[in-house]
XYZ file of C-alpha atoms in Angstrom:
757
model
C -15.620 135.254 30.087
C -16.395 134.734 26.502
C -14.630 134.248 23.247
C -14.724 136.592 20.315
C -17.895 136.013 18.345
C -18.234 135.896 14.604
C -21.158 137.252 12.695
C -20.909 134.477 10.186
C -21.351 131.641 12.626
C -24.394 130.273 14.372
C -25.002 130.847 18.048
C -23.955 127.302 18.921
C -20.456 127.783 17.603
C -19.677 131.261 18.795
C -19.739 131.228 22.602
C -16.756 129.811 24.436
C -18.581 128.812 27.578
C -21.939 127.692 28.798
C -23.835 130.285 30.824
C -26.971 130.608 32.845
C -29.087 131.369 29.794
C -27.768 128.445 27.776
C -28.296 126.020 30.627
C -31.804 127.040 31.585
C -33.236 128.243 28.295
C -32.468 125.038 26.413
C -33.659 121.478 26.814
C -31.156 118.670 27.312
C -31.761 117.540 23.738
C -31.214 121.083 22.470
C -27.941 121.371 24.380
C -26.796 118.053 22.938
C -27.716 119.137 19.416
C -25.870 122.417 19.928
C -22.750 120.612 21.121
C -22.838 118.263 18.145
C -23.262 121.169 15.735
C -20.487 123.045 17.522
C -18.141 120.056 17.127
C -18.926 119.866 13.397
C -18.306 123.587 12.957
C -14.985 123.316 14.777
C -13.886 120.372 12.643
C -14.844 122.131 9.415
C -12.967 125.258 10.461
C -9.978 123.992 12.426
C -8.800 120.594 11.120
C -5.480 120.667 9.245
C -4.980 117.143 7.793
C -1.824 115.148 7.099
C 0.591 117.129 9.281
C 3.799 115.109 9.498
C 5.182 116.966 12.521
C 2.331 115.816 14.767
C 4.257 112.649 15.625
C 7.329 114.667 16.667
C 5.209 116.737 19.073
C 4.785 113.592 21.207
C 8.509 112.885 21.571
C 10.111 113.530 24.984
C 11.935 116.828 25.482
C 14.895 115.226 27.239
C 17.473 113.850 24.798
C 18.040 110.861 27.076
C 14.346 110.004 27.223
C 14.024 110.629 23.492
C 16.776 108.096 22.789
C 15.245 105.540 25.176
C 11.805 105.947 23.626
C 13.192 105.298 20.154
C 14.992 102.168 21.372
C 11.928 100.835 23.197
C 9.666 101.523 20.211
C 11.966 99.526 17.953
C 11.995 96.572 20.347
C 8.241 96.601 20.942
C 7.607 96.850 17.216
C 9.857 93.833 16.594
C 7.936 91.834 19.189
C 4.683 92.865 17.570
C 5.818 91.777 14.117
C 7.023 88.439 15.467
C 3.683 87.896 17.164
C 1.521 88.601 14.119
C 3.636 86.596 11.677
C 1.508 83.910 9.978
C 3.916 81.221 11.229
C 3.121 82.017 14.831
C 0.579 79.642 16.330
C -2.723 81.515 16.853
C -3.058 82.419 20.532
C -6.632 81.163 20.677
C -5.319 77.639 19.916
C -2.599 77.913 22.545
C -5.128 78.905 25.173
C -6.342 76.250 27.523
C -9.922 75.889 28.608
C -13.063 77.372 27.156
C -12.601 80.395 24.887
C -14.542 83.498 25.874
C -16.604 85.205 23.247
C -19.068 88.024 22.724
C -20.049 90.025 25.806
C -17.796 87.944 28.075
C -14.739 88.993 26.076
C -15.620 92.664 26.342
C -16.357 92.356 30.047
C -13.041 90.616 30.690
C -11.106 93.191 28.670
C -12.686 95.972 30.695
C -11.884 94.274 34.009
C -8.289 93.655 32.951
C -7.884 97.276 31.910
C -9.247 98.513 35.228
C -6.795 96.282 37.078
C -3.936 97.787 35.092
C -5.268 101.289 35.720
C -5.201 100.680 39.454
C -1.613 99.528 39.185
C -2.282 95.905 40.037
C 0.623 93.566 39.329
C -1.782 90.943 38.003
C -1.722 90.702 34.200
C 0.541 93.719 33.826
C 3.760 92.110 32.624
C 2.344 90.007 29.845
C 4.242 88.674 26.888
C 2.597 87.060 23.867
C 3.016 83.636 25.403
C 1.280 84.709 28.619
C -1.981 83.643 30.255
C -5.153 82.525 28.514
C -6.887 85.860 29.049
C -3.981 87.863 27.689
C -3.714 85.573 24.675
C -7.386 86.155 23.987
C -6.790 89.931 24.130
C -3.955 89.647 21.653
C -5.909 87.436 19.282
C -8.158 90.449 18.754
C -5.060 92.441 17.795
C -4.108 89.851 15.174
C -7.572 89.994 13.676
C -7.392 93.787 13.300
C -4.014 93.951 11.551
C -4.937 91.142 9.169
C -7.793 93.058 7.520
C -7.546 94.324 3.953
C -7.637 98.138 3.990
C -7.938 98.510 0.244
C -11.068 100.392 -0.664
C -12.346 97.751 -3.125
C -12.247 94.913 -0.602
C -12.391 96.727 2.721
C -16.111 97.258 3.046
C -16.948 93.644 2.245
C -14.430 92.290 4.752
C -15.530 94.555 7.593
C -19.209 94.634 6.794
C -19.800 92.160 9.587
C -17.606 94.122 12.007
C -19.276 96.705 14.215
C -17.786 99.738 15.926
C -17.588 97.819 19.188
C -15.407 95.209 17.474
C -13.005 97.847 16.206
C -12.927 99.358 19.716
C -11.801 95.985 21.081
C -9.214 95.500 18.324
C -7.673 98.957 18.870
C -7.688 98.412 22.645
C -5.872 95.112 22.205
C -3.159 96.840 20.165
C -2.681 99.503 22.833
C -2.596 96.925 25.624
C -0.018 94.846 23.733
C 2.294 97.848 23.397
C 1.790 98.825 27.043
C 2.530 95.301 28.309
C 5.605 94.861 26.137
C 6.918 98.269 27.143
C 6.787 97.290 30.801
C 8.909 94.261 29.955
C 11.562 95.994 27.828
C 11.824 99.350 29.625
C 14.781 99.941 31.917
C 13.736 102.455 34.601
C 17.364 103.401 35.228
C 17.855 104.542 31.640
C 15.495 107.479 31.694
C 14.177 110.161 34.024
C 10.886 108.527 35.057
C 9.117 105.193 34.992
C 7.000 104.852 31.837
C 3.375 105.627 32.486
C 0.917 102.814 31.896
C -1.301 103.379 28.860
C -4.561 101.626 29.626
C -7.293 101.359 27.003
C -10.749 101.478 28.565
C -13.534 100.552 26.163
C -17.238 100.504 26.780
C -19.357 101.484 23.780
C -21.476 104.633 24.259
C -20.687 104.655 27.967
C -21.996 107.690 29.858
C -18.990 108.422 32.043
C -19.579 109.748 35.538
C -17.619 112.940 34.855
C -19.250 113.663 31.484
C -21.561 116.595 30.820
C -24.514 114.381 29.975
C -24.046 114.762 26.228
C -20.660 113.090 25.721
C -20.295 109.309 25.699
C -17.174 107.184 25.692
C -16.240 104.351 23.344
C -12.492 104.071 23.981
C -10.165 106.252 26.034
C -6.533 105.932 27.047
C -5.904 106.466 30.737
C -2.519 106.653 32.428
C -3.094 105.093 35.825
C -3.142 106.815 39.187
C -0.423 109.459 39.398
C 0.011 113.233 39.849
C -2.235 113.908 36.843
C -5.164 111.836 38.110
C -8.324 113.517 39.318
C -10.052 110.427 40.712
C -9.177 108.044 43.480
C -8.777 104.283 43.112
C -12.195 103.665 44.619
C -13.777 105.771 41.874
C -12.431 103.741 38.950
C -15.531 101.793 37.948
C -15.208 102.403 34.226
C -14.042 104.934 31.670
C -13.892 108.399 33.216
C -13.155 111.732 31.564
C -11.402 112.997 34.674
C -8.782 110.276 34.415
C -8.514 110.207 30.624
C -5.244 111.038 28.904
C -6.891 111.142 25.480
C -10.072 110.052 23.741
C -10.462 107.860 20.679
C -13.111 108.345 18.013
C -13.990 105.049 16.343
C -15.780 104.471 13.028
C -16.009 101.412 10.778
C -14.674 102.793 7.499
C -12.036 105.299 6.327
C -14.799 107.143 4.478
C -16.186 108.135 7.894
C -13.085 110.115 8.862
C -14.945 113.396 9.316
C -17.511 111.734 11.556
C -14.654 110.414 13.687
C -13.263 113.959 13.931
C -16.673 115.243 15.031
C -16.935 112.565 17.683
C -13.422 113.233 18.939
C -13.940 117.002 19.050
C -17.048 116.623 21.200
C -15.294 114.309 23.659
C -12.201 116.495 23.802
C -14.540 119.370 24.667
C -15.604 117.387 27.741
C -11.982 116.505 28.523
C -11.072 120.192 28.828
C -14.104 120.967 30.951
C -13.426 118.175 33.477
C -9.634 118.346 33.870
C -8.365 121.458 35.586
C -4.744 120.648 34.681
C -5.374 120.156 30.975
C -3.044 122.347 28.881
C -3.887 120.948 25.469
C -5.220 117.596 24.281
C -4.316 114.662 22.121
C -6.782 112.330 20.467
C -6.940 109.372 18.121
C -9.334 108.515 15.350
C -9.675 104.878 14.293
C -11.562 104.348 11.043
C -11.361 100.679 10.183
C -7.596 100.093 10.110
C -6.725 103.752 9.543
C -5.410 105.493 12.659
C -4.676 109.218 12.948
C -3.277 111.209 15.863
C -4.905 114.587 16.482
C -3.327 117.465 18.373
C -5.935 119.946 19.643
C -4.537 123.458 19.874
C -6.346 126.670 20.763
C -7.081 127.568 17.162
C -6.576 124.375 15.194
C -6.741 120.591 15.135
C -3.563 119.131 13.645
C -4.256 115.664 12.251
C -1.415 113.320 11.431
C -0.898 111.276 8.326
C -2.642 107.897 8.242
C -1.141 105.033 10.220
C -2.573 101.951 8.523
C -2.140 99.050 10.943
C -2.381 96.582 8.055
C 1.055 97.778 6.905
C 4.269 97.297 8.826
C 5.178 100.981 8.496
C 1.789 101.993 9.884
C 2.125 99.640 12.832
C 5.639 100.893 13.537
C 4.485 104.520 13.558
C 1.568 103.693 15.868
C 3.827 101.768 18.251
C 6.314 104.668 18.272
C 3.545 107.156 19.043
C 2.237 105.060 21.956
C 5.741 104.563 23.387
C 6.431 108.309 23.150
C 3.212 109.023 25.030
C 4.295 106.564 27.731
C 7.782 108.081 28.103
C 7.334 111.795 27.410
C 7.063 114.527 30.027
C 3.569 115.305 31.304
C 3.477 118.663 29.516
C 4.056 116.898 26.192
C 1.028 114.722 26.901
C -1.076 117.852 27.390
C -0.936 118.292 31.158
C 0.132 121.402 33.022
C 2.841 120.696 35.651
C 2.093 124.017 37.348
C -1.293 122.547 38.329
C -0.558 119.325 40.199
C -2.126 116.890 42.622
C -0.453 116.516 46.024
C -0.958 112.903 47.034
C 0.065 113.555 50.637
C -2.543 116.237 51.256
C -5.115 115.066 48.711
C -5.270 118.601 47.291
C -4.556 120.300 44.000
C -1.880 122.996 43.973
C -1.792 125.867 41.478
C 1.315 127.962 40.829
C 0.920 131.626 39.901
C 4.030 133.344 38.594
C 4.110 137.064 39.430
C 5.844 139.175 36.799
C 6.388 142.085 39.196
C 7.990 140.271 42.157
C 9.567 137.570 39.917
C 8.449 134.822 42.241
C 5.992 131.932 42.234
C 3.058 131.882 44.628
C 1.352 128.558 45.264
C -2.350 128.269 46.053
C -4.534 125.368 47.158
C -7.475 124.692 44.866
C -10.817 124.720 46.694
C -13.307 124.563 43.849
C -13.687 125.339 40.170
C -15.892 128.319 39.461
C -15.851 128.170 35.654
C -14.364 125.348 33.632
C -12.825 125.445 30.176
C -15.948 124.330 28.380
C -14.385 124.986 25.000
C -11.150 123.480 23.767
C -10.569 126.470 21.496
C -9.905 130.173 21.871
C -8.858 131.587 25.227
C -9.997 128.468 27.052
C -10.672 130.409 30.260
C -10.876 128.713 33.643
C -11.590 130.228 37.051
C -10.706 128.637 40.391
C -11.292 129.604 43.986
C -8.135 128.909 45.976
C -6.302 129.852 49.161
C -2.661 130.678 49.798
C -0.574 127.601 50.566
C 1.873 129.386 52.833
C -0.176 130.775 55.690
C 1.498 132.003 58.849
C -0.355 133.035 61.952
C -3.848 132.254 63.170
C -5.660 134.169 60.437
C -7.423 132.101 57.774
C -5.537 131.785 54.518
C -6.403 134.504 52.025
C -8.802 133.309 49.355
C -8.223 134.361 45.780
C -9.912 133.956 42.440
C -7.452 132.447 39.961
C -8.117 133.022 36.300
C -6.266 130.923 33.741
C -6.499 131.847 30.044
C -4.660 131.713 26.732
C -4.606 135.267 25.399
C -3.401 136.309 21.934
C 0.304 137.143 22.020
C -0.034 139.821 19.371
C -2.802 141.879 17.834
C -2.946 143.145 14.229
C -2.765 146.898 13.759
C -6.434 146.796 12.764
C -7.467 145.424 16.168
C -7.403 146.997 19.590
C -4.897 145.526 22.052
C -6.327 143.657 25.038
C -4.023 143.131 28.020
C -5.887 142.069 31.147
C -2.820 142.008 33.380
C -1.851 145.561 32.481
C -5.445 146.733 32.970
C -5.664 145.115 36.413
C -2.449 146.811 37.493
C -3.758 150.187 36.310
C -7.043 149.712 38.175
C -5.239 148.627 41.358
C -2.867 151.577 41.264
C -5.508 154.231 40.534
C -8.445 152.984 42.600
C -6.694 151.090 45.381
C -6.928 153.978 47.861
C -10.653 154.583 47.293
C -12.360 152.813 50.210
C -15.820 153.534 48.792
C -15.055 151.209 45.875
C -13.207 148.559 47.861
C -14.432 145.068 47.100
C -16.484 146.042 44.036
C -13.867 145.168 41.401
C -11.124 142.574 40.938
C -7.933 143.622 42.725
C -4.711 142.084 41.409
C -2.691 140.048 43.935
C -0.320 138.225 41.576
C -0.150 137.426 37.917
C 1.984 136.762 34.898
C 2.839 134.361 32.126
C 2.807 130.713 33.201
C 6.333 129.303 33.389
C 6.962 125.808 32.033
C 10.126 123.830 32.703
C 12.089 123.885 29.458
C 15.109 122.046 30.817
C 16.093 120.957 34.329
C 17.762 124.321 34.873
C 15.624 126.734 32.849
C 11.981 127.751 32.563
C 10.298 129.499 29.665
C 7.049 131.331 28.950
C 4.223 128.947 28.156
C 2.940 129.687 24.662
C 1.270 127.758 21.878
C 4.569 128.147 20.045
C 6.259 125.976 22.668
C 3.607 123.281 22.128
C 4.009 123.334 18.353
C 7.777 123.741 18.277
C 8.094 120.557 16.190
C 5.486 121.613 13.617
C 6.502 123.236 10.344
C 6.028 126.992 10.738
C 4.480 127.189 7.267
C 1.559 125.036 8.384
C 0.855 127.372 11.304
C 1.297 130.573 9.330
C -2.340 131.618 9.767
C -2.667 130.270 13.328
C -2.283 132.998 15.981
C 0.277 132.519 18.717
C -1.150 132.589 22.211
C 0.410 133.149 25.596
C -0.687 131.351 28.756
C -1.444 133.789 31.592
C -2.649 133.208 35.121
C -3.787 135.910 37.561
C -4.903 135.821 41.191
C -7.342 138.488 42.356
C -9.402 139.385 45.402
C -12.065 139.399 46.689
C -13.708 136.064 45.986
C -17.382 136.465 45.218
C -20.458 134.331 44.807
C -22.213 133.752 41.507
C -25.130 135.990 40.649
C -27.631 133.141 40.900
C -27.003 133.045 44.660
C -28.738 136.368 45.409
C -31.722 135.959 47.702
C -34.065 138.614 46.356
C -34.731 141.238 43.711
C -33.506 143.857 46.171
C -30.140 142.141 46.540
C -29.865 141.886 42.757
C -30.504 145.625 42.403
C -27.834 146.426 45.018
C -25.327 144.159 43.316
C -25.720 145.572 39.806
C -25.763 149.117 41.186
C -22.412 148.574 42.907
C -20.995 146.961 39.771
C -22.028 149.851 37.541
C -20.601 152.383 40.014
C -17.280 150.513 39.852
C -17.602 150.262 36.075
C -18.048 154.023 35.779
C -15.076 154.758 38.044
C -12.876 152.423 35.996
C -13.961 154.116 32.763
C -13.497 157.671 34.003
C -10.480 157.372 36.288
C -8.583 154.548 34.580
C -9.702 155.025 30.992
C -10.588 151.319 30.720
C -13.768 149.993 29.092
C -14.877 146.519 30.236
C -16.871 145.492 27.099
C -18.033 142.085 28.362
C -20.771 142.368 30.980
C -22.542 139.030 31.487
C -24.049 136.905 34.246
C -20.634 135.284 34.713
C -18.754 138.556 35.121
C -21.039 140.094 37.737
C -20.625 138.534 41.172
C -21.180 139.642 44.744
C -19.762 139.343 48.243
C -21.818 138.949 51.379
C -20.566 140.778 54.467
C -20.803 139.485 58.024
C -23.966 141.527 58.575
C -25.624 139.818 55.626
C -25.473 142.819 53.290
C -24.250 142.310 49.736
C -21.729 144.169 47.581
C -21.518 143.826 43.822
C -18.235 142.650 42.286
C -17.120 143.265 38.682
C -14.630 140.676 37.421
C -12.910 139.507 34.220
C -11.152 142.276 32.311
C -10.004 139.890 29.600
C -11.761 141.883 26.872
C -11.256 145.310 28.432
C -9.392 147.964 26.456
C -7.994 151.435 26.977
C -10.453 153.963 25.599
C -7.521 155.898 24.179
C -6.734 152.877 21.967
C -10.125 152.976 20.261
C -9.997 154.785 16.902
C -11.902 154.810 13.636
C -9.220 152.980 11.648
C -9.665 149.788 13.640
C -11.777 146.915 12.385
C -14.907 146.791 14.580
C -14.819 143.612 16.618
C -17.407 141.515 18.403
C -16.697 140.878 22.054
C -18.878 139.161 24.608
C -21.681 136.652 24.918
C -24.477 136.870 22.320
C -27.501 137.144 24.656
C -25.901 140.145 26.415
C -24.053 141.908 23.579
C -25.085 145.408 22.583
C -26.638 146.026 19.195
C -23.596 147.921 17.935
C -21.342 145.134 19.143
C -23.405 142.485 17.363
C -23.504 144.448 14.124
C -19.822 145.387 14.282
C -20.977 148.963 13.904
C -18.464 151.653 12.995
C -19.787 153.705 15.927
C -17.065 153.836 18.569
C -17.737 151.659 21.609
C -18.548 153.555 24.784
C -19.762 152.832 28.288
C -23.291 152.897 26.868
C -22.658 149.517 25.224
C -22.029 147.982 28.650
C -25.104 149.667 30.119
C -27.124 148.205 27.262
C -25.682 144.777 28.168
C -26.898 145.303 31.732
C -30.467 145.692 30.487
C -30.221 142.384 28.628
C -28.778 140.654 31.703
C -31.661 141.844 33.870
C -34.219 140.842 31.243
C -32.780 137.333 31.041
C -32.691 136.969 34.822
C -36.310 138.066 35.026
C -37.213 135.468 32.407
C -35.332 132.471 33.795
C -35.482 133.410 37.486
C -32.966 135.462 39.434
C -31.690 132.698 41.697
C -31.618 128.933 42.140
C -34.950 128.826 43.988
C -36.766 130.866 41.367
C -35.193 128.862 38.545
C -36.281 125.472 39.916
C -39.635 125.179 38.175
C -39.102 127.571 35.297
C -39.548 126.192 31.801
C -38.320 128.508 29.058
C -40.426 128.149 25.938
C -38.431 128.382 22.729
C -41.137 130.567 21.175
C -40.595 133.422 23.648
C -39.460 136.595 21.837
C -36.439 136.890 24.158
C -35.072 133.616 22.761
C -34.367 135.501 19.542
C -31.675 137.330 21.543
C -29.546 134.197 21.479
C -30.622 132.195 18.400
C -29.355 132.667 14.863
C -26.594 134.872 13.503
C -25.329 138.096 15.033
C -27.399 140.064 12.549
C -30.526 138.111 13.531
C -29.940 138.722 17.233
C -29.273 142.436 16.672
C -32.458 142.774 14.613
C -34.497 141.127 17.379
C -33.022 143.423 20.006
C -33.638 146.545 17.902
C -37.295 145.642 17.594
C -37.794 144.812 21.289
C -35.931 147.858 22.657
C -37.509 150.342 20.242
C -40.253 151.294 22.730
C -41.127 150.523 26.330
C -44.456 149.103 25.212
C -42.819 146.494 22.974
C -40.308 145.668 25.698
C -43.144 145.014 28.132
C -45.148 142.933 25.676
C -42.218 140.822 24.485
C -40.208 140.410 27.693
C -41.176 142.107 30.944
C -44.771 140.890 31.067
C -43.519 137.336 30.479
C -41.210 137.231 33.504
C -40.984 133.972 35.432
C -42.665 135.505 38.496
C -44.482 138.692 37.359
C -45.845 139.678 40.769
C -42.566 139.145 42.611
C -40.522 140.894 39.940
C -42.445 144.182 39.773
C -39.526 146.268 41.089
C -37.158 144.617 38.593
C -39.568 145.446 35.765
C -39.721 149.120 36.749
C -35.942 149.218 37.192
C -35.403 147.924 33.654
C -37.954 150.350 32.186
C -36.230 153.366 33.735
C -32.811 152.190 32.552
C -34.174 151.731 29.038
C -35.814 155.150 29.118
C -32.581 156.942 30.083
C -30.496 154.985 27.587
C -32.753 154.918 24.513
C -35.258 157.748 25.092
C -33.243 160.290 27.063
C -35.243 163.527 27.168
C -32.078 165.604 27.077
C -31.508 164.463 23.507
C -33.529 165.162 20.392
C -35.770 162.595 18.751
C -32.996 161.913 16.276
C -31.003 160.355 19.141
C -33.802 158.216 20.527
C -34.895 154.663 19.869
C -33.069 151.948 17.939
C -33.733 152.820 14.306
C -32.339 155.467 11.975
C -34.678 158.376 11.367
C -36.122 158.128 7.841
C -36.459 161.643 6.380
C -38.137 160.249 3.229
C -41.132 158.938 5.143
C -43.835 161.614 4.836
C -45.829 160.152 7.720
C -43.048 160.979 10.171
C -42.585 164.598 11.146
C -38.978 165.728 10.984
C -37.644 166.362 14.494
C -36.565 169.843 15.439
C -33.378 170.447 17.394
C -33.858 172.684 20.432
C -31.167 174.585 22.277
C -31.632 172.421 25.373
C -30.934 169.229 23.431
C -27.449 167.903 24.085
C -27.117 166.908 20.445
C -28.235 170.218 19.001
C -24.739 170.819 17.607
C -24.753 167.579 15.586
C -25.857 167.917 11.976
C -29.344 166.582 11.261
C -27.916 164.472 8.438
C -26.590 162.136 11.151
C -29.675 159.970 11.607
C -28.130 156.989 13.472
C -29.398 157.316 17.082
C -26.523 155.188 18.393
C -23.959 157.507 16.815
C -25.641 160.611 18.230
C -25.888 159.099 21.737
C -22.240 157.990 21.699
C -21.167 161.623 21.502
C -22.785 162.285 24.877
C -22.069 159.016 26.637
C -20.822 160.683 29.845
C -24.003 162.726 30.300
C -26.232 159.717 29.651
C -24.190 157.620 32.089
C -24.786 160.277 34.768
C -28.527 159.880 34.219
C -28.227 156.088 34.372
C -26.224 156.288 37.595
C -28.959 158.392 39.182
C -31.451 155.646 38.337
C -29.384 152.846 39.893
C -28.579 154.945 42.966
C -32.281 155.654 43.504
C -33.232 151.993 43.218
C -30.247 150.905 45.318
C -31.269 153.190 48.170
C -34.826 151.866 48.149
C -33.636 148.262 47.926
C -31.275 148.689 50.903
C -34.096 150.071 53.001
C -36.296 147.081 52.203
C -33.451 144.662 52.984
C -32.830 146.289 56.367
C -36.550 146.278 57.183
C -36.672 142.569 56.327
C -33.687 141.879 58.608
C -35.353 143.722 61.474
C -38.627 141.857 61.031
C -36.760 138.536 61.146
């Protein structure tokens, strides 16, 4: 489950998900630095500034709600203008009793916000002439909108203001709009009660649901409803799981890019913690300059500036907040087909099946992989069970995969259609009992259906999200389609294997399934990684490997020389040809090469949770060059290490986490490397990782013998990868014999261990 990589980008910005290697082979500080760099790269590449249509994307879909929102926004804006008029008596003077200041103000604001988030009636229907505490909140609002935003006087006026002050001022504005909206809104005039927009501010707060690297300054939450992922008892402060959108705050307009970086990093965490997040909104506040940001799969659309010092800027900001309070949940970025059932306390996930033309509903049990990138395919995986379950048998468990795939592919690129591939595999291999349970079997799947009107649904695409945006702005942004598939069986992650022997059995089963899919279905997987190899444990304790995720799989018949070579996969596991975007046609050998890298990484970091507990990966290990730097750098490092078995041992195998325990794994890897890179049935021209150099007098020119498989290939072809690709099937047969031999021995040792227990 990985995004397309780019040779021009650094490793931190190219992978769409965290994986076992990233988590264990990097320190916490390194991970944080990578996430910050990733956010900066995304901002530099994806931000489209001053997009007028961003505001329209927040308007309700329903014409009735749209009209109500416009009316409410006008009324709330009028109340705001009346309140901040210079003739109005300052609220702090109208307040009775001692005026709070400093930390006490911030603490009170936070407590008030949490009360509103819980739905408490206390302090929720405030008007400007309300209680002392509310007046104090609003006095902060007046201070914010009275600043001078002109560049020549702005810095001097706000030089004494800190980011925490601006957080409080922006929060006060949001709370004012929310309170006034509750007063003016007529629930009978529109389809649903306006959601409460609650600003939670706590500078650099490490939220409970964060990834350890993302902190909160200000977020907007929407109270406890069908979109919430936390209970009332869990609301002790800002929380990413219950956040509608994040706000990036900086002191000056000149820090706009820094605010984008901050917002991008926090939106990253928002996607990874909310399983019903479809897309995300955000706000940047730089002094008095406010911008709305719409995070798509391939872009960040930033609105024009709303300067709260000006009446027009305040009106636009009020209108935006009111639209967010009134609009349908899908316009706020949530997915109505993934919803929380308050009666059962469970999440329900709808899967539309294109074949049967019906919706199947599943109960979410746990999240296997989250959307740890807000861009690209944004893949999620859930383990769930069928909601409708008749009889005494346990409900069938499925693996649900949710992803945004490209809707179209240029003629220069190969088409990738996971749903079609899964149907082909099911139809052609479904009757083969020997392969049962070793690959993902399709149960249901199709394009997610979103309610377009009360009577009609439509395919969920990025086009439906950006329907209000000028098409010219999105000309270079690819359209994506939202697909969801349910497959069986449900496996365990690779890090749950108990021994080297179980690991060998698992990967052997996976490669047997891989070969059958290539030869009988004509489908090449192209993305082997630690996340895409799983296993199932039978009742007798024996394991079976499971190959999942055909998101990047293609029909071999679709591969041709005219296509632009692409990069697919996760850097640490990608083949050399894949990394270099080689013109050599991809074959099954690329996936077998990925298997070698997977096993090498597992040997280095530990094969399971127990072995990984006390392992510290040193950044100076040669294997770390397989993930650091550009694609060219990684490919160069792999060429060097895989050139000979001796170098492979010196650089990687002899540095395994547990050398004595991993002896069988070391020998297994060496034999796989030997058959793949030094196959004796091929000439020396087809061996190793480097082109043969006929100009080097110290190297004797290889002779082609009749028994060499590549004897018919001209000796002018000196690329060993190109020569091997011509005989991929024969080399795969040799590789299969290796895994079958090791699998048989591993099974015997597992059975002996079971008997001795």
